[in-house]
Amino acid sequence: MVATSLTNTYVYPQNETSTGVVTPVERLAGADSEALFLTDATSAAGGMDFDASKTDVYYFSPQKNFGADGGIWLALLSPRAAERAEKIANSDRYIPEFLSLKTAITQSRLNQTLNTPALATLFLLNEQVKWINASGGLKWADAKTRSSSKVLYDWAEASGVSSPFVSNPDHRSQVVVTLEFDSGVDTVELIRVLRANGIVDVDPYRGMGKNQLRIATFVGTDQADVESLTACIDFVLEELA
């Protein structure tokens, strides 16, 4: 992103889920002092550390690192963001009640939601938050996902047939690892064999059209499982050669 004097709101994903590109949570130099920064953190929240003072809205749904289901969103708001929401709500702009941030803020201060969420989602979210906090908090979760993703990136770079899709290590996600394979590897067949043997959810993003695997290394993923996955991929590749 490039800061301009005419921009009052900057919106960006902390972690781009389809490709595995990560963006730092930070304010742009040169941005207007009244500008707000909004961070879409759905696949990053709970698995990547960040400085909350560097953004005004940090929002996400809990179906990734928090191990719950979608269907509900959560957000951390700065006072300036809450003030902006109040100002817009008090203008003549039409906002449906279920899309009103002011309503969501008001309800949250009462420990309520406008619509009834699935209680199973809240239960799973609560259990995951308690587990992360008991284990060492967000810094612990950040270290865990970095370690698990490193297993895959190191494997790809040493494999001779694969490489990280994101070439710049500083931009590689630690929670969604996308690996590009040489044209001599049929990843469709590789995925089919893995799935037939109970190893699922390593498909690339359907809109990319690339010869890839995409693997989640969320905080709930054990590093030992990631290491086992690389061994399984090695075995299948050898058998398919």
PDB file of C-alpha atoms in Angstrom:
ATOM      1  CA  MET A   1       0.000   0.000   0.000  1.00  0.00           C
ATOM      2  CA  VAL A   2       0.985   3.597  -0.580  1.00  0.00           C
ATOM      3  CA  ALA A   3      -0.103   6.351   1.786  1.00  0.00           C
ATOM      4  CA  THR A   4      -1.940   9.348   0.321  1.00  0.00           C
ATOM      5  CA  SER A   5      -3.330  12.477   1.926  1.00  0.00           C
ATOM      6  CA  LEU A   6      -6.794  11.717   0.523  1.00  0.00           C
ATOM      7  CA  THR A   7      -7.132   8.257   2.104  1.00  0.00           C
ATOM      8  CA  ASN A   8      -9.024   8.046   5.398  1.00  0.00           C
ATOM      9  CA  THR A   9      -9.095   4.241   5.724  1.00  0.00           C
ATOM     10  CA  TYR A  10      -6.564   1.541   4.815  1.00  0.00           C
ATOM     11  CA  VAL A  11      -7.763  -2.073   4.722  1.00  0.00           C
ATOM     12  CA  TYR A  12      -5.523  -5.090   4.208  1.00  0.00           C
ATOM     13  CA  PRO A  13      -5.235  -8.808   5.101  1.00  0.00           C
ATOM     14  CA  GLN A  14      -2.570  -9.766   7.617  1.00  0.00           C
ATOM     15  CA  ASN A  15      -2.379 -13.203   6.042  1.00  0.00           C
ATOM     16  CA  GLU A  16      -3.550 -13.888   2.488  1.00  0.00           C
ATOM     17  CA  THR A  17      -4.979 -17.385   2.808  1.00  0.00           C
ATOM     18  CA  SER A  18      -5.003 -18.460  -0.847  1.00  0.00           C
ATOM     19  CA  THR A  19      -1.307 -17.805  -1.494  1.00  0.00           C
ATOM     20  CA  GLY A  20       0.385 -17.736   1.898  1.00  0.00           C
ATOM     21  CA  VAL A  21       1.576 -14.134   1.715  1.00  0.00           C
ATOM     22  CA  VAL A  22       1.898 -12.269   5.019  1.00  0.00           C
ATOM     23  CA  THR A  23       1.670  -8.515   5.545  1.00  0.00           C
ATOM     24  CA  PRO A  24       3.056  -6.839   8.665  1.00  0.00           C
ATOM     25  CA  VAL A  25       0.596  -5.084  10.971  1.00  0.00           C
ATOM     26  CA  GLU A  26       1.847  -1.518  10.838  1.00  0.00           C
ATOM     27  CA  ARG A  27       0.837   2.028  10.048  1.00  0.00           C
ATOM     28  CA  LEU A  28       2.086   3.523   6.792  1.00  0.00           C
ATOM     29  CA  ALA A  29       4.537   6.377   6.958  1.00  0.00           C
ATOM     30  CA  GLY A  30       2.990   9.483   5.465  1.00  0.00           C
ATOM     31  CA  ALA A  31      -0.611   8.513   6.193  1.00  0.00           C
ATOM     32  CA  ASP A  32      -2.964  11.210   7.447  1.00  0.00           C
ATOM     33  CA  SER A  33      -3.037  11.364  11.248  1.00  0.00           C
ATOM     34  CA  GLU A  34      -6.804  10.754  11.228  1.00  0.00           C
ATOM     35  CA  ALA A  35      -6.634   7.755   8.893  1.00  0.00           C
ATOM     36  CA  LEU A  36      -7.741   4.398  10.255  1.00  0.00           C
ATOM     37  CA  PHE A  37      -6.016   1.083   9.603  1.00  0.00           C
ATOM     38  CA  LEU A  38      -8.182  -2.043   9.369  1.00  0.00           C
ATOM     39  CA  THR A  39      -6.581  -5.484   9.491  1.00  0.00           C
ATOM     40  CA  ASP A  40      -8.407  -8.563   8.193  1.00  0.00           C
ATOM     41  CA  ALA A  41      -6.834 -11.212  10.405  1.00  0.00           C
ATOM     42  CA  THR A  42      -9.071 -14.236   9.848  1.00  0.00           C
ATOM     43  CA  SER A  43      -6.300 -16.755   9.142  1.00  0.00           C
ATOM     44  CA  ALA A  44      -3.676 -14.976  11.270  1.00  0.00           C
ATOM     45  CA  ALA A  45      -5.485 -14.234  14.538  1.00  0.00           C
ATOM     46  CA  GLY A  46      -4.435 -16.557  17.319  1.00  0.00           C
ATOM     47  CA  GLY A  47      -1.398 -17.839  15.436  1.00  0.00           C
ATOM     48  CA  MET A  48       0.650 -14.728  14.687  1.00  0.00           C
ATOM     49  CA  ASP A  49       1.869 -12.147  17.167  1.00  0.00           C
ATOM     50  CA  PHE A  50       1.248  -8.456  16.453  1.00  0.00           C
ATOM     51  CA  ASP A  51       1.291  -5.011  18.030  1.00  0.00           C
ATOM     52  CA  ALA A  52      -2.322  -3.936  18.557  1.00  0.00           C
ATOM     53  CA  SER A  53      -1.291  -0.273  18.672  1.00  0.00           C
ATOM     54  CA  LYS A  54      -0.338  -0.495  14.987  1.00  0.00           C
ATOM     55  CA  THR A  55      -3.921  -0.943  13.779  1.00  0.00           C
ATOM     56  CA  ASP A  56      -7.368   0.443  14.593  1.00  0.00           C
ATOM     57  CA  VAL A  57      -9.535  -2.556  13.781  1.00  0.00           C
ATOM     58  CA  TYR A  58      -8.261  -6.129  14.037  1.00  0.00           C
ATOM     59  CA  TYR A  59     -11.103  -8.361  12.921  1.00  0.00           C
ATOM     60  CA  PHE A  60     -11.505 -12.057  12.221  1.00  0.00           C
ATOM     61  CA  SER A  61     -13.743 -15.089  12.317  1.00  0.00           C
ATOM     62  CA  PRO A  62     -12.635 -18.021  14.480  1.00  0.00           C
ATOM     63  CA  GLN A  63     -12.498 -20.959  12.062  1.00  0.00           C
ATOM     64  CA  LYS A  64      -8.712 -20.977  11.559  1.00  0.00           C
ATOM     65  CA  ASN A  65      -6.250 -20.795  14.477  1.00  0.00           C
ATOM     66  CA  PHE A  66      -9.076 -20.713  16.986  1.00  0.00           C
ATOM     67  CA  GLY A  67     -10.339 -24.108  15.840  1.00  0.00           C
ATOM     68  CA  ALA A  68     -14.001 -23.111  15.850  1.00  0.00           C
ATOM     69  CA  ASP A  69     -16.562 -22.537  13.091  1.00  0.00           C
ATOM     70  CA  GLY A  70     -17.328 -19.463  11.024  1.00  0.00           C
ATOM     71  CA  GLY A  71     -20.611 -17.597  11.138  1.00  0.00           C
ATOM     72  CA  ILE A  72     -19.475 -14.992  13.659  1.00  0.00           C
ATOM     73  CA  TRP A  73     -16.886 -12.226  13.608  1.00  0.00           C
ATOM     74  CA  LEU A  74     -14.836 -10.692  16.385  1.00  0.00           C
ATOM     75  CA  ALA A  75     -12.911  -7.426  16.411  1.00  0.00           C
ATOM     76  CA  LEU A  76     -10.564  -5.323  18.489  1.00  0.00           C
ATOM     77  CA  LEU A  77     -11.285  -1.608  17.970  1.00  0.00           C
ATOM     78  CA  SER A  78      -9.267   1.445  18.889  1.00  0.00           C
ATOM     79  CA  PRO A  79     -11.147   4.374  20.470  1.00  0.00           C
ATOM     80  CA  ARG A  80     -10.782   6.284  17.188  1.00  0.00           C
ATOM     81  CA  ALA A  81     -12.388   3.428  15.257  1.00  0.00           C
ATOM     82  CA  ALA A  82     -15.305   3.303  17.697  1.00  0.00           C
ATOM     83  CA  GLU A  83     -15.716   7.066  17.351  1.00  0.00           C
ATOM     84  CA  ARG A  84     -15.738   6.792  13.541  1.00  0.00           C
ATOM     85  CA  ALA A  85     -18.420   4.085  13.732  1.00  0.00           C
ATOM     86  CA  GLU A  86     -20.530   6.298  16.013  1.00  0.00           C
ATOM     87  CA  LYS A  87     -20.156   9.290  13.714  1.00  0.00           C
ATOM     88  CA  ILE A  88     -21.177   7.358  10.605  1.00  0.00           C
ATOM     89  CA  ALA A  89     -24.117   5.744  12.407  1.00  0.00           C
ATOM     90  CA  ASN A  90     -25.393   9.183  13.421  1.00  0.00           C
ATOM     91  CA  SER A  91     -25.240  10.477   9.843  1.00  0.00           C
ATOM     92  CA  ASP A  92     -27.968  10.109   7.207  1.00  0.00           C
ATOM     93  CA  ARG A  93     -26.262   7.055   5.710  1.00  0.00           C
ATOM     94  CA  TYR A  94     -28.534   4.003   5.599  1.00  0.00           C
ATOM     95  CA  ILE A  95     -27.027   1.007   7.415  1.00  0.00           C
ATOM     96  CA  PRO A  96     -29.016  -2.241   7.871  1.00  0.00           C
ATOM     97  CA  GLU A  97     -29.127  -3.225  11.529  1.00  0.00           C
ATOM     98  CA  PHE A  98     -27.249  -6.477  10.950  1.00  0.00           C
ATOM     99  CA  LEU A  99     -24.410  -4.541   9.255  1.00  0.00           C
ATOM    100  CA  SER A 100     -24.241  -1.800  11.874  1.00  0.00           C
ATOM    101  CA  LEU A 101     -20.888  -1.670  13.644  1.00  0.00           C
ATOM    102  CA  LYS A 102     -22.381   0.715  16.203  1.00  0.00           C
ATOM    103  CA  THR A 103     -25.018  -1.890  17.062  1.00  0.00           C
ATOM    104  CA  ALA A 104     -22.336  -4.569  17.394  1.00  0.00           C
ATOM    105  CA  ILE A 105     -20.311  -2.317  19.715  1.00  0.00           C
ATOM    106  CA  THR A 106     -23.352  -1.508  21.845  1.00  0.00           C
ATOM    107  CA  GLN A 107     -24.317  -5.173  22.116  1.00  0.00           C
ATOM    108  CA  SER A 108     -20.765  -6.268  22.919  1.00  0.00           C
ATOM    109  CA  ARG A 109     -20.615  -3.875  25.867  1.00  0.00           C
ATOM    110  CA  LEU A 110     -23.591  -5.791  27.245  1.00  0.00           C
ATOM    111  CA  ASN A 111     -21.889  -9.143  26.530  1.00  0.00           C
ATOM    112  CA  GLN A 112     -24.501  -9.767  23.857  1.00  0.00           C
ATOM    113  CA  THR A 113     -24.805 -10.135  20.088  1.00  0.00           C
ATOM    114  CA  LEU A 114     -27.534  -8.821  17.794  1.00  0.00           C
ATOM    115  CA  ASN A 115     -28.263 -12.316  16.490  1.00  0.00           C
ATOM    116  CA  THR A 116     -27.847 -15.565  18.395  1.00  0.00           C
ATOM    117  CA  PRO A 117     -24.555 -17.256  17.430  1.00  0.00           C
ATOM    118  CA  ALA A 118     -23.983 -21.005  17.418  1.00  0.00           C
ATOM    119  CA  LEU A 119     -23.069 -21.917  20.987  1.00  0.00           C
ATOM    120  CA  ALA A 120     -20.756 -24.702  19.785  1.00  0.00           C
ATOM    121  CA  THR A 121     -18.667 -22.058  18.014  1.00  0.00           C
ATOM    122  CA  LEU A 122     -18.356 -19.998  21.196  1.00  0.00           C
ATOM    123  CA  PHE A 123     -17.493 -23.112  23.206  1.00  0.00           C
ATOM    124  CA  LEU A 124     -14.711 -24.141  20.820  1.00  0.00           C
ATOM    125  CA  LEU A 125     -13.384 -20.584  20.633  1.00  0.00           C
ATOM    126  CA  ASN A 126     -13.314 -20.286  24.419  1.00  0.00           C
ATOM    127  CA  GLU A 127     -11.501 -23.600  24.840  1.00  0.00           C
ATOM    128  CA  GLN A 128      -8.872 -22.632  22.258  1.00  0.00           C
ATOM    129  CA  VAL A 129      -8.292 -19.220  23.852  1.00  0.00           C
ATOM    130  CA  LYS A 130      -7.846 -20.844  27.269  1.00  0.00           C
ATOM    131  CA  TRP A 131      -5.384 -23.372  25.806  1.00  0.00           C
ATOM    132  CA  ILE A 132      -3.328 -20.700  24.039  1.00  0.00           C
ATOM    133  CA  ASN A 133      -3.196 -18.509  27.149  1.00  0.00           C
ATOM    134  CA  ALA A 134      -2.281 -21.419  29.415  1.00  0.00           C
ATOM    135  CA  SER A 135       0.512 -22.418  27.017  1.00  0.00           C
ATOM    136  CA  GLY A 136       2.147 -19.000  26.955  1.00  0.00           C
ATOM    137  CA  GLY A 137      -0.151 -16.711  25.026  1.00  0.00           C
ATOM    138  CA  LEU A 138       0.240 -15.240  21.585  1.00  0.00           C
ATOM    139  CA  LYS A 139       4.047 -15.204  21.684  1.00  0.00           C
ATOM    140  CA  TRP A 140       3.981 -18.970  22.286  1.00  0.00           C
ATOM    141  CA  ALA A 141       1.467 -19.479  19.470  1.00  0.00           C
ATOM    142  CA  ASP A 142       3.602 -17.364  17.138  1.00  0.00           C
ATOM    143  CA  ALA A 143       6.712 -19.427  17.887  1.00  0.00           C
ATOM    144  CA  LYS A 144       4.762 -22.665  17.393  1.00  0.00           C
ATOM    145  CA  THR A 145       3.428 -21.754  13.956  1.00  0.00           C
ATOM    146  CA  ARG A 146       6.821 -20.431  12.860  1.00  0.00           C
ATOM    147  CA  SER A 147       8.439 -23.715  13.826  1.00  0.00           C
ATOM    148  CA  SER A 148       5.819 -25.867  12.082  1.00  0.00           C
ATOM    149  CA  SER A 149       5.844 -23.844   8.872  1.00  0.00           C
ATOM    150  CA  LYS A 150       9.649 -23.862   8.787  1.00  0.00           C
ATOM    151  CA  VAL A 151       9.529 -27.661   8.527  1.00  0.00           C
ATOM    152  CA  LEU A 152       7.629 -27.351   5.242  1.00  0.00           C
ATOM    153  CA  TYR A 153       9.661 -24.488   3.809  1.00  0.00           C
ATOM    154  CA  ASP A 154      12.922 -26.261   4.618  1.00  0.00           C
ATOM    155  CA  TRP A 155      11.595 -29.497   3.131  1.00  0.00           C
ATOM    156  CA  ALA A 156      10.565 -27.773  -0.102  1.00  0.00           C
ATOM    157  CA  GLU A 157      13.896 -26.038  -0.563  1.00  0.00           C
ATOM    158  CA  ALA A 158      15.762 -29.316  -0.048  1.00  0.00           C
ATOM    159  CA  SER A 159      13.389 -31.502  -2.065  1.00  0.00           C
ATOM    160  CA  GLY A 160      14.666 -30.773  -5.555  1.00  0.00           C
ATOM    161  CA  VAL A 161      11.100 -30.790  -6.910  1.00  0.00           C
ATOM    162  CA  SER A 162       9.394 -28.039  -4.929  1.00  0.00           C
ATOM    163  CA  SER A 163       9.928 -24.522  -3.639  1.00  0.00           C
ATOM    164  CA  PRO A 164       7.997 -22.010  -1.531  1.00  0.00           C
ATOM    165  CA  PHE A 165       5.482 -20.171  -3.717  1.00  0.00           C
ATOM    166  CA  VAL A 166       6.384 -16.936  -1.918  1.00  0.00           C
ATOM    167  CA  SER A 167      10.018 -16.373  -2.847  1.00  0.00           C
ATOM    168  CA  ASN A 168      10.748 -13.667  -0.265  1.00  0.00           C
ATOM    169  CA  PRO A 169      11.135 -15.319   3.168  1.00  0.00           C
ATOM    170  CA  ASP A 170       9.992 -12.109   4.881  1.00  0.00           C
ATOM    171  CA  HIS A 171       6.619 -12.388   3.156  1.00  0.00           C
ATOM    172  CA  ARG A 172       6.009 -16.095   3.768  1.00  0.00           C
ATOM    173  CA  SER A 173       3.090 -17.022   5.959  1.00  0.00           C
ATOM    174  CA  GLN A 174       3.691 -19.076   9.072  1.00  0.00           C
ATOM    175  CA  VAL A 175       0.111 -20.370   9.171  1.00  0.00           C
ATOM    176  CA  VAL A 176      -0.620 -21.159   5.498  1.00  0.00           C
ATOM    177  CA  VAL A 177       2.241 -22.717   3.544  1.00  0.00           C
ATOM    178  CA  THR A 178       1.915 -22.785  -0.243  1.00  0.00           C
ATOM    179  CA  LEU A 179       4.436 -24.926  -2.102  1.00  0.00           C
ATOM    180  CA  GLU A 180       5.009 -24.815  -5.858  1.00  0.00           C
ATOM    181  CA  PHE A 181       6.048 -28.060  -7.605  1.00  0.00           C
ATOM    182  CA  ASP A 182       8.017 -28.584 -10.792  1.00  0.00           C
ATOM    183  CA  SER A 183       6.059 -29.430 -13.930  1.00  0.00           C
ATOM    184  CA  GLY A 184       7.308 -33.010 -13.695  1.00  0.00           C
ATOM    185  CA  VAL A 185       5.240 -33.562 -10.548  1.00  0.00           C
ATOM    186  CA  ASP A 186       1.525 -34.216 -10.975  1.00  0.00           C
ATOM    187  CA  THR A 187       0.130 -32.649  -7.813  1.00  0.00           C
ATOM    188  CA  VAL A 188      -3.411 -33.705  -8.724  1.00  0.00           C
ATOM    189  CA  GLU A 189      -2.309 -37.340  -8.580  1.00  0.00           C
ATOM    190  CA  LEU A 190      -0.195 -36.669  -5.491  1.00  0.00           C
ATOM    191  CA  ILE A 191      -3.204 -35.190  -3.700  1.00  0.00           C
ATOM    192  CA  ARG A 192      -5.412 -38.072  -4.864  1.00  0.00           C
ATOM    193  CA  VAL A 193      -3.049 -40.694  -3.437  1.00  0.00           C
ATOM    194  CA  LEU A 194      -2.638 -38.787  -0.191  1.00  0.00           C
ATOM    195  CA  ARG A 195      -6.409 -38.470   0.163  1.00  0.00           C
ATOM    196  CA  ALA A 196      -6.917 -42.167  -0.541  1.00  0.00           C
ATOM    197  CA  ASN A 197      -4.655 -42.832   2.414  1.00  0.00           C
ATOM    198  CA  GLY A 198      -6.378 -40.476   4.821  1.00  0.00           C
ATOM    199  CA  ILE A 199      -4.231 -37.375   4.294  1.00  0.00           C
ATOM    200  CA  VAL A 200      -6.597 -34.575   3.319  1.00  0.00           C
ATOM    201  CA  ASP A 201      -6.875 -30.804   2.965  1.00  0.00           C
ATOM    202  CA  VAL A 202      -3.579 -30.115   1.213  1.00  0.00           C
ATOM    203  CA  ASP A 203      -5.220 -28.873  -2.007  1.00  0.00           C
ATOM    204  CA  PRO A 204      -4.144 -25.555  -3.519  1.00  0.00           C
ATOM    205  CA  TYR A 205      -6.569 -22.659  -3.682  1.00  0.00           C
ATOM    206  CA  ARG A 206      -8.978 -23.555  -6.479  1.00  0.00           C
ATOM    207  CA  GLY A 207      -8.691 -20.191  -8.221  1.00  0.00           C
ATOM    208  CA  MET A 208      -4.908 -20.210  -8.502  1.00  0.00           C
ATOM    209  CA  GLY A 209      -4.603 -22.843 -11.218  1.00  0.00           C
ATOM    210  CA  LYS A 210      -1.107 -23.722 -10.030  1.00  0.00           C
ATOM    211  CA  ASN A 211       0.812 -26.974  -9.508  1.00  0.00           C
ATOM    212  CA  GLN A 212       0.767 -26.593  -5.753  1.00  0.00           C
ATOM    213  CA  LEU A 213       0.046 -27.909  -2.296  1.00  0.00           C
ATOM    214  CA  ARG A 214      -1.347 -25.590   0.361  1.00  0.00           C
ATOM    215  CA  ILE A 215      -0.947 -26.721   3.953  1.00  0.00           C
ATOM    216  CA  ALA A 216      -2.260 -25.153   7.151  1.00  0.00           C
ATOM    217  CA  THR A 217       0.149 -24.860  10.055  1.00  0.00           C
ATOM    218  CA  PHE A 218      -2.286 -23.259  12.461  1.00  0.00           C
ATOM    219  CA  VAL A 219      -1.491 -23.244  16.158  1.00  0.00           C
ATOM    220  CA  GLY A 220      -3.529 -26.420  16.688  1.00  0.00           C
ATOM    221  CA  THR A 221      -1.352 -28.337  14.213  1.00  0.00           C
ATOM    222  CA  ASP A 222       1.349 -30.419  15.888  1.00  0.00           C
ATOM    223  CA  GLN A 223       4.816 -30.079  14.394  1.00  0.00           C
ATOM    224  CA  ALA A 224       5.201 -33.857  14.551  1.00  0.00           C
ATOM    225  CA  ASP A 225       2.234 -34.165  12.183  1.00  0.00           C
ATOM    226  CA  VAL A 226       3.849 -31.717   9.767  1.00  0.00           C
ATOM    227  CA  GLU A 227       7.059 -33.736   9.841  1.00  0.00           C
ATOM    228  CA  SER A 228       5.074 -36.924   9.192  1.00  0.00           C
ATOM    229  CA  LEU A 229       3.362 -35.226   6.253  1.00  0.00           C
ATOM    230  CA  THR A 230       6.676 -34.443   4.566  1.00  0.00           C
ATOM    231  CA  ALA A 231       7.715 -38.078   4.968  1.00  0.00           C
ATOM    232  CA  CYS A 232       4.439 -39.205   3.398  1.00  0.00           C
ATOM    233  CA  ILE A 233       4.872 -36.811   0.482  1.00  0.00           C
ATOM    234  CA  ASP A 234       8.403 -38.106  -0.074  1.00  0.00           C
ATOM    235  CA  PHE A 235       7.126 -41.684  -0.132  1.00  0.00           C
ATOM    236  CA  VAL A 236       4.296 -40.963  -2.577  1.00  0.00           C
ATOM    237  CA  LEU A 237       6.559 -38.950  -4.879  1.00  0.00           C
ATOM    238  CA  GLU A 238       9.026 -41.828  -4.977  1.00  0.00           C
ATOM    239  CA  GLU A 239       6.262 -44.317  -5.777  1.00  0.00           C
ATOM    240  CA  LEU A 240       4.835 -42.101  -8.521  1.00  0.00           C
ATOM    241  CA  ALA A 241       8.203 -41.457 -10.162  1.00  0.00           C
TER     242      ALA A 241
END
